[in-house]
Coordinates of C-alpha atoms and ligand atoms in Angstrom, one line a residue:
M3 CA -27.2 -72.9 26.2
H4 CA -28.5 -70.1 28.5
S5 CA -30.3 -67.1 26.6
L6 CA -29.2 -63.3 26.1
N7 CA -31.7 -61.9 28.7
D8 CA -30.2 -63.0 30.8
T9 CA -27.1 -61.0 30.6
P10 CA -28.6 -57.4 30.1
I11 CA -24.7 -55.4 30.3
F12 CA -24.1 -58.3 27.3
L13 CA -26.6 -57.7 25.2
E14 CA -26.9 -54.9 24.7
F15 CA -23.2 -54.8 24.8
L16 CA -23.5 -57.0 21.4
K17 CA -26.4 -54.7 19.8
R18 CA -23.9 -52.0 20.3
F19 CA -20.7 -53.2 19.0
F20 CA -22.4 -54.3 16.3
K21 CA -24.1 -51.4 15.1
F22 CA -20.7 -49.6 15.7
V23 CA -19.2 -51.9 13.2
K24 CA -21.6 -52.9 11.3
I25 CA -22.7 -55.8 11.4
E26 CA -26.8 -56.8 10.3
F27 CA -29.0 -58.9 12.1
R28 CA -32.0 -59.8 9.8
N29 CA -33.5 -60.8 13.1
R30 CA -33.9 -57.1 15.2
Y31 CA -34.2 -59.1 18.3
I32 CA -31.0 -61.0 18.5
Q33 CA -30.9 -62.6 21.7
N34 CA -33.6 -64.4 19.5
K35 CA -31.1 -65.5 17.4
L36 CA -27.9 -66.0 19.2
F37 CA -27.6 -67.7 22.8
I38 CA -24.6 -67.9 25.2
Y39 CA -22.7 -71.2 26.0
S40 CA -19.8 -70.7 27.4
K41 CA -17.0 -68.4 28.1
C42 CA -12.8 -68.3 27.2
N43 CA -11.4 -69.3 31.0
C44 CA -8.2 -67.8 31.0
K45 CA -6.5 -65.8 34.0
D46 CA -6.6 -63.1 31.3
K47 CA -7.5 -59.8 32.4
G48 CA -7.3 -58.1 29.5
C49 CA -9.6 -61.2 27.6
A50 CA -13.4 -61.0 27.6
T51 CA -14.2 -63.8 25.3
V52 CA -17.4 -65.5 25.0
Y53 CA -19.4 -68.5 22.4
L54 CA -22.0 -68.0 21.3
K55 CA -24.5 -70.9 19.1
S56 CA -27.1 -68.9 16.3
R57 CA -30.0 -71.5 16.4
T58 CA -29.4 -71.7 12.8
P59 CA -26.5 -72.6 11.2
W60 CA -24.7 -69.3 8.9
K61 CA -24.1 -69.7 6.0
E62 CA -21.3 -70.3 3.6
S63 CA -21.6 -65.6 2.3
V64 CA -20.8 -65.1 6.5
Q65 CA -18.8 -67.6 7.7
G66 CA -16.0 -66.5 7.7
I67 CA -12.8 -64.1 10.5
Y68 CA -13.5 -60.8 11.1
I69 CA -10.5 -58.0 12.8
F70 CA -12.3 -55.0 14.7
D71 CA -8.6 -53.1 15.7
T72 CA -10.6 -49.8 18.4
N73 CA -8.7 -47.5 20.7
K74 CA -10.8 -50.2 23.5
G75 CA -9.6 -53.1 22.3
M76 CA -9.1 -56.4 19.8
F77 CA -11.9 -58.2 18.8
I78 CA -12.4 -61.2 17.0
I79 CA -15.0 -62.1 15.4
H80 CA -15.3 -66.2 14.1
V81 CA -18.7 -67.1 12.2
E82 CA -18.2 -70.6 11.9
E83 CA -20.1 -73.3 9.5
N84 CA -21.7 -75.4 12.5
G85 CA -23.4 -71.8 14.4
F86 CA -21.1 -71.5 16.2
L87 CA -19.5 -67.3 16.6
E88 CA -17.2 -66.8 18.5
F89 CA -16.9 -63.4 20.0
E90 CA -12.8 -62.7 21.1
A91 CA -12.4 -59.4 22.3
L92 CA -9.4 -59.3 24.0
L93 CA -6.5 -56.5 25.6
Y94 CA -8.5 -54.5 26.8
E95 CA -9.8 -55.4 31.5
Q96 CA -12.4 -53.2 31.4
Y97 CA -15.5 -54.5 28.9
P98 CA -18.2 -53.2 30.6
Y99 CA -20.3 -57.1 30.2
K100 CA -17.3 -59.0 31.9
K101 CA -18.3 -59.2 35.6
E102 CA -22.1 -59.7 34.7
I103 CA -20.6 -62.9 32.2
D104 CA -18.2 -64.8 34.5
T105 CA -20.8 -64.3 37.6
F106 CA -23.7 -65.3 35.7
L107 CA -21.1 -68.9 34.1
K108 CA -19.9 -69.0 37.8
Y109 CA -23.7 -70.4 38.1
E110 CA -24.4 -71.6 35.0
K111 CA -21.2 -73.1 35.0
A112 CA -22.5 -76.9 32.6
I113 CA -22.9 -76.1 29.1
H114 CA -26.2 -78.2 27.9
D115 CA -26.6 -78.1 24.3
S116 CA -30.3 -77.1 24.2
F117 CA -31.6 -74.3 23.3
P118 CA -33.3 -72.2 25.9
R119 CA -37.2 -71.6 25.8
Q120 CA -37.3 -68.6 24.7
K121 CA -37.7 -65.4 26.9
K122 CA -39.6 -62.1 26.6
S123 CA -38.0 -61.0 29.3
I124 CA -35.4 -58.9 29.4
K125 CA -33.5 -58.3 32.8
S126 CA -33.1 -54.2 33.0
L127 CA -30.2 -52.7 32.7
T128 CA -29.1 -50.4 36.4
K129 CA -28.5 -46.8 35.2
K130 CA -25.5 -47.6 36.4
N131 CA -24.8 -50.7 34.2
K132 CA -26.0 -48.0 31.5
Q133 CA -23.8 -45.5 32.4
M134 CA -21.2 -47.9 32.1
L135 CA -21.8 -48.7 28.9
H136 CA -22.2 -45.3 27.8
K137 CA -18.9 -44.7 29.0
Y138 CA -17.5 -47.7 26.8
F139 CA -18.9 -46.2 23.3
R140 CA -19.2 -43.0 23.6
N141 CA -15.3 -42.5 22.6
L142 CA -14.8 -45.7 21.1
E143 CA -13.6 -45.8 17.4
H144 CA -11.2 -48.3 15.2
K145 CA -7.8 -48.1 15.2
H146 CA -5.9 -47.7 12.4
M147 CA -2.8 -49.3 11.3
N148 CA 0.9 -47.3 11.6
T149 CA 1.3 -47.5 8.1
I150 CA 5.2 -49.1 8.2
D151 CA 7.6 -46.5 5.9
L152 CA 11.1 -49.0 5.0
G153 CA 12.2 -46.0 3.6
E154 CA 13.4 -46.1 0.3
V155 CA 14.6 -49.8 -0.8
Ligands
ZN16 ZN1 -9.5 -65.5 27.0

């Protein structure tokens, strides 16, 4: 597994995304809790799914599936008993971290089951990366389900 400190764009994306959907972690430093396991290897351009794993198993009360439909992609988060957290990001071709994750995991192909040592340093975000994240989150909105009108029954 890999430290989120190695993928600063994705780390920042997760932090902001969890805030946006109001998922809170007790530990402010999610990179000490969550690690990159692997990613989805389908060739779908609109998919930027990443498999994460927590150092400790998830409490039963938080396990489950959480769905967030937004104007910039659909997210399905599976919180599994064994510590896995599947971060499914679908139907959007410009997830700001996709390229970073693809490139990073291309060179770190082997899946190691052990947790990496904690790294203190985070690779810093370039100005361009910050702008890219800003652009994504600036007008990110939840999509509301359309009411379906079946007419008079
Ligand atoms: Zn996929």
